[in-house]
XYZ file of C-alpha atoms in Angstrom:
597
model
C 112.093 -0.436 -59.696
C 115.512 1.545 -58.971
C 115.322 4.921 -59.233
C 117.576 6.696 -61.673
C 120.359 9.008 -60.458
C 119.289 12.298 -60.615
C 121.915 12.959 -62.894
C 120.869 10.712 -65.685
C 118.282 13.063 -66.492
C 118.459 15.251 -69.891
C 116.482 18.742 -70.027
C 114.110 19.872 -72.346
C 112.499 23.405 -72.354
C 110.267 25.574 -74.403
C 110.936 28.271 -72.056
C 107.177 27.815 -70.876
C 107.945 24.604 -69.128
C 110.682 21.329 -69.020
C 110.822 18.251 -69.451
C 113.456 15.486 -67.903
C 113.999 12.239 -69.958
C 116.399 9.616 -68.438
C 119.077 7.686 -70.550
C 116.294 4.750 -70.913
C 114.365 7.095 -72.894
C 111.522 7.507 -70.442
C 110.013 11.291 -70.040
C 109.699 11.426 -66.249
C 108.974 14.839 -65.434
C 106.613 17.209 -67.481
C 104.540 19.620 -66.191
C 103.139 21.100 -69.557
C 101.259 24.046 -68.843
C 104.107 26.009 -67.299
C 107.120 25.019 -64.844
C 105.077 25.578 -62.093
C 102.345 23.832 -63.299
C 100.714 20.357 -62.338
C 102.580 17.593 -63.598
C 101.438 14.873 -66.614
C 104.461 12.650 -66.273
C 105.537 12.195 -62.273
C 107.513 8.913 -62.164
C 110.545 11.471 -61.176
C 108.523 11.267 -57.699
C 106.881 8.299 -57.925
C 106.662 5.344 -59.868
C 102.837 5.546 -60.488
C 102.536 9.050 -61.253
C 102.842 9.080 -64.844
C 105.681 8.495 -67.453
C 106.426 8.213 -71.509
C 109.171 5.644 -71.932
C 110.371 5.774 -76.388
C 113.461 3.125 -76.406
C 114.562 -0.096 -77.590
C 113.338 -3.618 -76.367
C 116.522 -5.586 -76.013
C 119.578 -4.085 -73.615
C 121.859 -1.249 -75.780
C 124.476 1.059 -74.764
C 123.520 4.685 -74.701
C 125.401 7.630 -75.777
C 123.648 11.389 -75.864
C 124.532 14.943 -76.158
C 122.748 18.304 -77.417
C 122.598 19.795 -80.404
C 125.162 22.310 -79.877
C 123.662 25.756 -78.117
C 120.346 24.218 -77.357
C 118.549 22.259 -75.562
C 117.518 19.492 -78.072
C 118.764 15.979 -77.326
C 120.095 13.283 -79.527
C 120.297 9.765 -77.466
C 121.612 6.842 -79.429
C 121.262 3.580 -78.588
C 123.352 0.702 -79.948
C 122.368 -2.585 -79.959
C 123.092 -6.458 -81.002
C 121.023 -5.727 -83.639
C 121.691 -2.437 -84.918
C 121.596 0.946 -83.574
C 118.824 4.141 -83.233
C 118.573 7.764 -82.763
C 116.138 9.020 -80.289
C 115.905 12.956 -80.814
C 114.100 14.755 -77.820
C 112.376 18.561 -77.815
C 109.748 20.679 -76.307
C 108.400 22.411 -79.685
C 109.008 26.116 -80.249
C 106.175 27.760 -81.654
C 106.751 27.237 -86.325
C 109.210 30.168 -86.929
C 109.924 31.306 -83.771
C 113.351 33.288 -84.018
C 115.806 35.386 -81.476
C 113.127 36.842 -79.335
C 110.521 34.978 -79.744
C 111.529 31.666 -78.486
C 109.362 30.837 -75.826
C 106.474 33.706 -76.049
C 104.018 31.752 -77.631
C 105.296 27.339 -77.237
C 102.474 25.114 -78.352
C 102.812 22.640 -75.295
C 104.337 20.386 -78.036
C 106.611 17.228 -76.698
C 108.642 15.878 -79.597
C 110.046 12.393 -80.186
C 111.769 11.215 -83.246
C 113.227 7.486 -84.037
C 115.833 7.337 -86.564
C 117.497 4.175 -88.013
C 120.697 4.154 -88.007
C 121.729 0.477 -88.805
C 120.754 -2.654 -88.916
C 117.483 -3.636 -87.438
C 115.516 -2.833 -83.825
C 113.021 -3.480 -82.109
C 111.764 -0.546 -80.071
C 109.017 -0.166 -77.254
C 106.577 2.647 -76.543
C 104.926 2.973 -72.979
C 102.590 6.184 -72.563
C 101.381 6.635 -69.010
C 99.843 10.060 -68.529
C 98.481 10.816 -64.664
C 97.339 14.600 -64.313
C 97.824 16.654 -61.253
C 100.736 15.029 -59.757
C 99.644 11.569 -60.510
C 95.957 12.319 -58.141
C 93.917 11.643 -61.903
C 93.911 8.371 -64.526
C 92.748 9.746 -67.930
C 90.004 8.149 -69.694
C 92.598 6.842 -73.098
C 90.449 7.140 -76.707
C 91.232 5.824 -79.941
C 91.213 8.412 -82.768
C 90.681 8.459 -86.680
C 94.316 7.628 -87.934
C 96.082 6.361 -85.071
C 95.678 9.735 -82.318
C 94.639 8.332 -78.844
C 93.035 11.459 -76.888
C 94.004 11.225 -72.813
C 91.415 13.647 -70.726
C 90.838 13.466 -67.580
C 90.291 16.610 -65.229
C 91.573 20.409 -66.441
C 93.936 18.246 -68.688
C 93.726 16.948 -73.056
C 96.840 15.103 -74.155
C 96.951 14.258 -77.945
C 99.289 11.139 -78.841
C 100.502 10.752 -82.642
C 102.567 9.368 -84.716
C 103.847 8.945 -88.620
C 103.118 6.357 -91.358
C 101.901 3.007 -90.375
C 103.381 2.801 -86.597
C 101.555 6.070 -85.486
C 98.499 4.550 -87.693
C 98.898 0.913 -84.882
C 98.790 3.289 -82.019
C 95.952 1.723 -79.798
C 95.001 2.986 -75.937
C 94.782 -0.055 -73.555
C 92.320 1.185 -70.941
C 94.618 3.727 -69.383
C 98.066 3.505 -70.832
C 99.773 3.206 -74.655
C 101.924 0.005 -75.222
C 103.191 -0.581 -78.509
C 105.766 -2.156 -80.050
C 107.358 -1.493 -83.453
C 111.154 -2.379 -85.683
C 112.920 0.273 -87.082
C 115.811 -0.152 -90.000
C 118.315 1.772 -91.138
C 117.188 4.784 -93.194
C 113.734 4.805 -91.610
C 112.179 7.310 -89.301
C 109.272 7.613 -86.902
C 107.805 10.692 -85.074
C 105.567 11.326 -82.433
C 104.195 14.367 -80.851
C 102.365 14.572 -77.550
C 100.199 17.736 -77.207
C 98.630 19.668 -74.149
C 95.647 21.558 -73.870
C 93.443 22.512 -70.755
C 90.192 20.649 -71.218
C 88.113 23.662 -71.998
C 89.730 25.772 -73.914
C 91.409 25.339 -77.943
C 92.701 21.880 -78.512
C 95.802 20.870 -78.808
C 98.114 22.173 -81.574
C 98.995 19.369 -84.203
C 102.439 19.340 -85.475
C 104.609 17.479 -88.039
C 106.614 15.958 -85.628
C 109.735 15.952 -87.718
C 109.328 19.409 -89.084
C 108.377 20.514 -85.915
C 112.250 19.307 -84.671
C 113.776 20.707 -87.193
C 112.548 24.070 -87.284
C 112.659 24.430 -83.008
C 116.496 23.150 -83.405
C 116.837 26.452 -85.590
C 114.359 28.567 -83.346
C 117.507 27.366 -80.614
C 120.239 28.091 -83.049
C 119.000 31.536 -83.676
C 118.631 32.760 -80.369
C 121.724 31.490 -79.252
C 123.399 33.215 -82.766
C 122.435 36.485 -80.766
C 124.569 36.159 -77.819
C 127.878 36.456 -77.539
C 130.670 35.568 -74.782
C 134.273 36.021 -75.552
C 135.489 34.664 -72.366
C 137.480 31.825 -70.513
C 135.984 28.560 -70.382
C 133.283 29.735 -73.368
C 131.841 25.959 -74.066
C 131.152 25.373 -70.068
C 129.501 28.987 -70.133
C 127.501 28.514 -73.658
C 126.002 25.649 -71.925
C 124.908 27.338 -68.413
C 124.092 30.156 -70.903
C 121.180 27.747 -72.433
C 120.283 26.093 -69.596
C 119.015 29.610 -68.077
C 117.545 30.229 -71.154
C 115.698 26.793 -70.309
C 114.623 27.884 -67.179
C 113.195 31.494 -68.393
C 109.583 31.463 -68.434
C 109.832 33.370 -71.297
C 106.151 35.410 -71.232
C 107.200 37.452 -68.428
C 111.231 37.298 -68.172
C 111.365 35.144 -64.446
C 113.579 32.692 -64.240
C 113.039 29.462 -62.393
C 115.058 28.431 -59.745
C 114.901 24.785 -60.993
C 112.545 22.725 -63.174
C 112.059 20.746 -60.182
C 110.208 19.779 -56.789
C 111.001 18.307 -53.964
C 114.470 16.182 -54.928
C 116.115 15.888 -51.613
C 119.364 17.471 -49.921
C 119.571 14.338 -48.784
C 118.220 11.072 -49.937
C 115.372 9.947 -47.335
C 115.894 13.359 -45.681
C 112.862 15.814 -45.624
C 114.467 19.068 -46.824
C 112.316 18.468 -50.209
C 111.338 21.776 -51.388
C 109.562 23.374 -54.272
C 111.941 25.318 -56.727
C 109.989 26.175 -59.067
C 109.484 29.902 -58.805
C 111.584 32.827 -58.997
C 113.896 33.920 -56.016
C 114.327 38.210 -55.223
C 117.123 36.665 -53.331
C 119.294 35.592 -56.290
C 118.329 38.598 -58.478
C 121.660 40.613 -58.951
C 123.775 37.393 -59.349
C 121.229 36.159 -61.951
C 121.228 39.605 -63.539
C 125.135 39.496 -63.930
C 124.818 36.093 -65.405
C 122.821 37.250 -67.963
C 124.529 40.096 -68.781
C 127.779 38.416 -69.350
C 126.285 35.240 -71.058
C 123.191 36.349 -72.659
C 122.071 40.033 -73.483
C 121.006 43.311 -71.927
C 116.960 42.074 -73.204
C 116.527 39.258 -70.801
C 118.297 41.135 -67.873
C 115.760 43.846 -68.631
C 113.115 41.573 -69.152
C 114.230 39.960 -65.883
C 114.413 43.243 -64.077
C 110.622 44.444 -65.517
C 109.636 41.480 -63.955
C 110.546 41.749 -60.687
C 109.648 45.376 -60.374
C 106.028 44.650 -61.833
C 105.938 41.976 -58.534
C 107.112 43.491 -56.064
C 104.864 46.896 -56.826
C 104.264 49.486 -54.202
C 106.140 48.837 -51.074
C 104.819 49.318 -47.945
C 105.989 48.316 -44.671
C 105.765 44.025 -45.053
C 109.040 42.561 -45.954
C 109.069 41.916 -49.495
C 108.899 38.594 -50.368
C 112.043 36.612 -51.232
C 110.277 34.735 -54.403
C 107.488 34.766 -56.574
C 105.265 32.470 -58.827
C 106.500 32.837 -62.675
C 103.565 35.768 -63.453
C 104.694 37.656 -60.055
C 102.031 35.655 -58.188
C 102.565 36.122 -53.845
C 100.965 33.480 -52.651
C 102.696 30.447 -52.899
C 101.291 28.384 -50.089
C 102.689 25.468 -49.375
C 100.850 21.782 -49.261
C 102.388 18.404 -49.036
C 101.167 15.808 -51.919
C 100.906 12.690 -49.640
C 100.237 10.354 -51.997
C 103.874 10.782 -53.560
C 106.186 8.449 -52.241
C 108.653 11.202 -53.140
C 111.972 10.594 -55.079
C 113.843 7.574 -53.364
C 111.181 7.530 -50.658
C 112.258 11.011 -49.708
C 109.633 12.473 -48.128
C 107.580 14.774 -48.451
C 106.302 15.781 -51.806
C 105.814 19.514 -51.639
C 103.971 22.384 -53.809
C 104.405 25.736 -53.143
C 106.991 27.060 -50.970
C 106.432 29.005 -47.375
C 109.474 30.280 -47.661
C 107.209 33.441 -49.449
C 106.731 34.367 -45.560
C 109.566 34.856 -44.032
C 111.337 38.046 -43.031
C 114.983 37.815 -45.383
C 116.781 41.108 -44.858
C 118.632 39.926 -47.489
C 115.936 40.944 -50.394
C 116.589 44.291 -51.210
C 120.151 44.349 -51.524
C 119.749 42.233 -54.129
C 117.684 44.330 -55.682
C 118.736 47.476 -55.200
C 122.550 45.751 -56.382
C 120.869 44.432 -59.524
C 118.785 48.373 -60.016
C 123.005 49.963 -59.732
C 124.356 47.566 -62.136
C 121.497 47.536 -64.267
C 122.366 51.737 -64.031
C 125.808 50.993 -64.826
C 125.558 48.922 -67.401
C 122.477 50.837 -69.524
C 123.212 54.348 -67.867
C 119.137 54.860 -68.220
C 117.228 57.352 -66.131
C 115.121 55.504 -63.711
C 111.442 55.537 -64.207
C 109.020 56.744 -61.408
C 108.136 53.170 -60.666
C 111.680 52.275 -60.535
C 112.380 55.340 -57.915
C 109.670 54.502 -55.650
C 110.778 50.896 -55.602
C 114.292 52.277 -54.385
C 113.306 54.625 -52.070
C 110.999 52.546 -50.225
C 113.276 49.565 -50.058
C 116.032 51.630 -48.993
C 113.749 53.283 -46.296
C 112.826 49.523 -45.526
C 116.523 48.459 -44.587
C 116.962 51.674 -42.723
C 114.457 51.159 -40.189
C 114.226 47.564 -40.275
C 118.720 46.210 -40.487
C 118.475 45.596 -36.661
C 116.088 42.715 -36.704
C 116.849 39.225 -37.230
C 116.019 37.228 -39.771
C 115.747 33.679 -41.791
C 118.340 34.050 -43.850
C 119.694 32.909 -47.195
C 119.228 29.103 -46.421
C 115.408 29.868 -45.779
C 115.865 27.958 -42.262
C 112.293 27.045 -41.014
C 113.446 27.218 -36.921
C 114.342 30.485 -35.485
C 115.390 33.897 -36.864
C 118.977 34.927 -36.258
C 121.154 37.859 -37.141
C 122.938 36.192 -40.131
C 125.911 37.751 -41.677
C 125.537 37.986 -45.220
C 121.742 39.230 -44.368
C 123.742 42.331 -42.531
C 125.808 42.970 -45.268
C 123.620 42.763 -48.314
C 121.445 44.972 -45.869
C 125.181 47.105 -46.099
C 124.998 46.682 -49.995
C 121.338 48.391 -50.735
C 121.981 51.131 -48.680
C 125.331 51.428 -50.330
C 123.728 51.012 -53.477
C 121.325 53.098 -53.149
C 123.817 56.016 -51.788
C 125.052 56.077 -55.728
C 121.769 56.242 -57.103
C 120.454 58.866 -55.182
C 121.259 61.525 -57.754
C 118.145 59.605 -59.741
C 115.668 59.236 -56.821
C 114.936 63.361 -56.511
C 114.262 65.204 -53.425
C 113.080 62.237 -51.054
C 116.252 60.491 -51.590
C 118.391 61.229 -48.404
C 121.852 59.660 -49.376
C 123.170 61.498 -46.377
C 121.162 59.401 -43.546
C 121.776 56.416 -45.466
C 125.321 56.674 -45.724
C 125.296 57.172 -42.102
C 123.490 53.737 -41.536
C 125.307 52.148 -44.076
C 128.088 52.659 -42.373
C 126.790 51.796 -38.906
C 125.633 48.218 -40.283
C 129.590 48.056 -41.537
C 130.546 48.448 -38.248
C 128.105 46.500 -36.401
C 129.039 43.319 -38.769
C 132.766 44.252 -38.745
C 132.278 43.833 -34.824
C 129.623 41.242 -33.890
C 130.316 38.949 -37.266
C 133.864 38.111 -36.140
C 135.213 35.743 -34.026
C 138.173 35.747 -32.196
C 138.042 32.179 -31.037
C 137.085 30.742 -34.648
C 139.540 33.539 -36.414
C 136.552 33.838 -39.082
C 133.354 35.729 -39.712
C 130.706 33.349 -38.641
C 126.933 32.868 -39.747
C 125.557 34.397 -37.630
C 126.145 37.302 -34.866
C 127.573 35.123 -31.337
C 127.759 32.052 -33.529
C 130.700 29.620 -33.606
C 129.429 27.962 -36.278
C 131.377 28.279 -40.079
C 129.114 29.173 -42.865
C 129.887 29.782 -46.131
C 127.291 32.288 -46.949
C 129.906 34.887 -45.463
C 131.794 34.256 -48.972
C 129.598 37.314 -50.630
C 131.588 39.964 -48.341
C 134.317 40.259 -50.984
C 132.084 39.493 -53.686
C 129.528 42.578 -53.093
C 132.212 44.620 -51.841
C 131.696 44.706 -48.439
C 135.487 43.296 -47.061
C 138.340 43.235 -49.930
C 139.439 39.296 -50.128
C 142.986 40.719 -49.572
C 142.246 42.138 -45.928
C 144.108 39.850 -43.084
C 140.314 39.155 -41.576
C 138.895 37.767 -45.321
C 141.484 35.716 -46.245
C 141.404 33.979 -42.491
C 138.111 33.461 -43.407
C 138.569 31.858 -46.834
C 140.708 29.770 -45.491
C 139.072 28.410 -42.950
C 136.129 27.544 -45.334
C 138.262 26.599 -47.128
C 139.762 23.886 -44.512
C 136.574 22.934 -42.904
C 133.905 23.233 -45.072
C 135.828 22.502 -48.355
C 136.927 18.656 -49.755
C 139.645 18.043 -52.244
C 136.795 17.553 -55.325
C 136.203 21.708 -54.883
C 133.257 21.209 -53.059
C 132.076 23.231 -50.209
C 129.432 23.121 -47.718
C 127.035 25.459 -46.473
C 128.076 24.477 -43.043
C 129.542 22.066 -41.240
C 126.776 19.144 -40.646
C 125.282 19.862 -44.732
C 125.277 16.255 -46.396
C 126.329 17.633 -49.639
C 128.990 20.207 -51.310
C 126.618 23.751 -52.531
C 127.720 24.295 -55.914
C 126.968 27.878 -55.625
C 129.524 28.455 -52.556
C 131.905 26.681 -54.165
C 131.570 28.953 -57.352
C 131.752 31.893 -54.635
C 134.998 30.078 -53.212
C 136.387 30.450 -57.309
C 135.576 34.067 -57.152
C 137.360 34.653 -53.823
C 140.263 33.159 -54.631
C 140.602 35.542 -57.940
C 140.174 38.458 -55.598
C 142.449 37.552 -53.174
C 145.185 37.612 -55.727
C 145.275 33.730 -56.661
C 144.334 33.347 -60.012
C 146.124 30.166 -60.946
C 144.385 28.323 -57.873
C 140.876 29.860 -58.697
C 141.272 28.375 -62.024
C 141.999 24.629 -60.831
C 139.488 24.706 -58.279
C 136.890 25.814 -60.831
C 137.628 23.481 -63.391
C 137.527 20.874 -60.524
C 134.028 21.901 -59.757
C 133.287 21.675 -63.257
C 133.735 18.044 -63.826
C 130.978 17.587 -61.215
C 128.400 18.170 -63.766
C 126.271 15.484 -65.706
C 127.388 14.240 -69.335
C 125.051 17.017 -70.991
C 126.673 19.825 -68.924
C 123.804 20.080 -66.388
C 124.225 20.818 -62.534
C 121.584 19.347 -59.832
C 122.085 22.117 -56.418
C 124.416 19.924 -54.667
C 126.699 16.726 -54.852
C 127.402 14.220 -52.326
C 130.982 14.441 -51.720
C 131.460 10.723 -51.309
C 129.725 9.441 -54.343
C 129.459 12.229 -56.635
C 125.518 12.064 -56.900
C 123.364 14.545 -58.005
C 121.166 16.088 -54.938
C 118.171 18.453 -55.122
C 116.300 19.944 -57.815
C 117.415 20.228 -61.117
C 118.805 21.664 -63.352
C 119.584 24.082 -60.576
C 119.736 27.896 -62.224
C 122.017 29.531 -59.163
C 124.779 26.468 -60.123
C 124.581 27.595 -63.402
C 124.585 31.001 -62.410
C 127.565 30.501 -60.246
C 129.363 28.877 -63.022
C 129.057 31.709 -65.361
C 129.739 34.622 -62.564
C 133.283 32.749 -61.557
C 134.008 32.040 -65.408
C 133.961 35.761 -65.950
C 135.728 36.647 -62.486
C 138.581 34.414 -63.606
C 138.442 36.202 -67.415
C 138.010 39.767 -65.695
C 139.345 39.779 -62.209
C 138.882 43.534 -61.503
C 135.338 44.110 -63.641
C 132.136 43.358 -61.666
């Protein structure tokens, strides 16, 4: 069996977990529990590891989109013999509204047939396999049609309506059953997850169920505003970060997804399913202009509760969904991985390494989030400054991984420099809120010693750019955040060289951009950076027709994967990919407000 292009995949959330379902109407990626959480359906990674395929028997055309401002999807298929609706959802808890989407999700996947016309035949395959495929439930026939699926921590409920969910039968360890919808008639089915030993499964009308989590969608959405350029492309990234918010604690997933490749048969597979420090202001920015000051704080709660009392270990660049540290890393080696890409990992080591770049993210997103709410800041929230800001004092000098989490040797990256420039700079402002430890003095003094040290050792002559890293040749477009944290205005004679010659070398004519010069695949993210550049080097009009180049990159339902292959257009890494989105909405507003950050 081919694979499906990553892109074919549609995403379902109920901001506890996602779902992907392809345009053949199979559910192959569902890790119920929560996002980082074992997965039920795992065909996405291998073709034995679980799937739930709802779609007609005989060949049809397919055409799908969302309801509009959520993330409930309507696939029709047209065939010879008439045509169906397929209507997709993770279930919001009954009368879940604004707020409260998310908090308390039943674990409810909803599928609902409607005729449309004519006649068709449709087929239902149900092929659970717990933990990442390792487990093959034991499959039980209940009273009225339910088959019960258990097998390990894991209870899946099947159902379904009238007389087709009544024919539901289990054949040892998989559903198969056919049935004909006409025009006017509709079928529902709800899948349910519960651990094994705790309450059982929630039972839900499947159709109500649909309706009222299309309004739980509709409601929260009603509730934020953006008045901006390019408002449908930004609604959309809007709700797809929504997706990705494990709503409980405010964290925001980095993807819904492990271990899609860079690079198809390559081995930089990694596990995105966990919340990055690293991409904390941008994603606080994002959802302040697209969402509402409650999630950023949320967000922002979050991340303080996990990082807690600093001491003198780095602080980690991610964290698990509830602010969990540990994320060690294991390879599943029974996954042939997505396109034989292997391996199959869970966790992500990255948790270990030394980024320098950590705490000017968050001491950028603790200024704006001051700027923005003009709050006092707790005395959790000043010890969390001061000691990060002590951190980058005595700590700037040393090398690092850097922003591309590169698993060979630490260097002295750029942009790790300068964001190490932006939390001392940051913090500099806020010291009139940190009381008498603060010492904006001494750190003004090493802020500006890091400025000097980067303005010095980050250029090169021979190049005419800022490099990666100090003494490297090497172009990399990480260096696009000087202008964009305020470090070098995009205007100065050394920043626009440098623009341009990422521009040249590491750009294509679709708007994509590489991280560097031997990456298989254009970085959505720098290429949103690119966008933002452009605006504040005094070139609007270009900005604008290189974003809206980038923007035709995404899938038919408005979703980004992390990168695209700039030969073929494909889809590569994990998806939906929250810092594309994120990079989307940042350069939407930099193009509608040029000179507001």
């Amino acid at each position: 069996m081919q694979q499906p292009p990553i892109s074919d995949y549609g995403f379902l959330s109920d901001c506890r977990s996602g779902a992907l379902v392809g345009r053949d109407g199979s559910v192959d990626w569902w890790c119920p529990d929560r996002f980082d959480g074992p997965s039920v359906f795992g065909r996405l990674l291998d073709r034995a590891a679980g799937h739930w395929r709802l779609a007609p028997l005989a060949p049809a055309r397919v055409q799908r989109a969302y309801r509009p401002d959520t993330l409930v999807l309507r696939t029709v298929h047209e065939t010879a013999t008439g045509s169906v609706a397929v209507t997709d959802a993770l279930a919001a808890e009954p009368g879940a509204r604004g707020h409260e989407l998310g908090m308390r999700s039943p674990a409810v996947l909803l599928r609902v047939v409607e005729g449309l016309t004519g006649r068709v035949r449709m087929g239902l395959e149900f092929t659970p396999r717990p933990e990442y495929g390792l487990l093959t439930p034991y499959l039980h026939g209940q009273d009225g049609g339910a088959v019960l699926a258990t097998a390990g921590p894991v209870t899946l409920v099947l159902r379904g309506t009238g007389p087709v969910g009544a024919a539901l039968r289990p054949d040892r360890d998989r559903v198969r059953h056919e049935f004909e919808v006409a025009a006017g008639e509709t079928v529902g089915f709800d899948l349910a997850y519960a651990p094994a030993y705790g309450d059982p499964p929630a039972r839900l009308d499947p159709v109500a169920a649909l309706a009222d989590t299309v309004l739980a969608w509709e409601a929260f959405r009603e509730m934020h505003r953006y008045d901006g350029r390019y408002a449908p492309q930004v609604r959309q990234s809007a709700t797809v970060l929504t997706g990705l918010t494990y709503a409980r604690s405010g964290a925001v997933a980095a993807a819904l997804t492990t271990s899609l490749p860079e690079a198809v048969g390559g081995d930089r597979n990694y596990d995105y399913r966990f919340s990055w420090l690293r991409d904390f202001s941008m994603t606080m920015r994002a959802l302040w202009v697209a969402a509402c000051p409650e999630e950023a704080s949320r967000l922002f709660a979050w991340a303080a509760r996990s990082i807690g009392r600093i001491g003198n270990d780095p602080v980690p660049v991610l964290f698990g969904l509830e602010g969990e540290r540990d994320l060690s890393e294991h390879e599943c080696a029974h996954l042939r991985g997505y396109a034989d890409s292997r391996p199959v990992r869970v966790g992500n080591d990255a948790w270990r390494q030394r980024q320098l770049d950590v705490p000017g993210e968050v001491l950028s997103a603790v200024w704006r989030l001051h700027e923005y709410l003009g709050d006092t800041l707790d005395e959790e929230l000043r010890e969390m400054v001061l000691g990060l800001a002590e951190q980058v004092a005595a700590t700037w000098r040393q090398p690092d991984r850097g922003m591309w989490e590169t698993r060979d040797a630490d260097r002295h990256y750029v942009s790790s420099k300068v964001y190490c420039w932006a939390a001392l700079d940051r913090a500099v402002v806020l010291a009139p809120q940190l009381g008498d430890r603060a010492d904006p003095e001494r750190w003004a003094a090493i802020r500006d010693e890091i400025r000097a040290t980067v303005l010095r050792e980050g250029w090169n002559d021979e190049v005419g750019a800022y490099t990666g890293a100090f003494g490297s040749a090497e172009l990399d477009a990480s260096v696009l955040v000087l202008p964009v944290v305020g470090f070098e205005a995009a205007t100065e004679p050394r920043m626009r060289a440098t623009i341009a010659a990422i521009e040249r070398e590491l750009g294509s004519e679709d708007g994509l951009v590489r991280r560097w010069s031997t990456d298989p695949a254009g970085f959505l993210l720098c290429s949103y950076w690119l966008v933002e550049c452009l605006v504040l080097a005094g070139e609007p009009e270009r900005a604008a027709r290189l974003f809206e180049r980038v923007n035709e990159h995404a899938n038919d339902l408005g979703l980004f994967a992390e990168q695209i292959d700039p030969r073929t257009g494909a889809h590569l890494g994990n998806t939906p990919q929250a810092l594309s989105h994120i990079g989307l909405i940042n350069a939407a507003w930099r193009l509608t407000e040029p000179t507001t950050d």
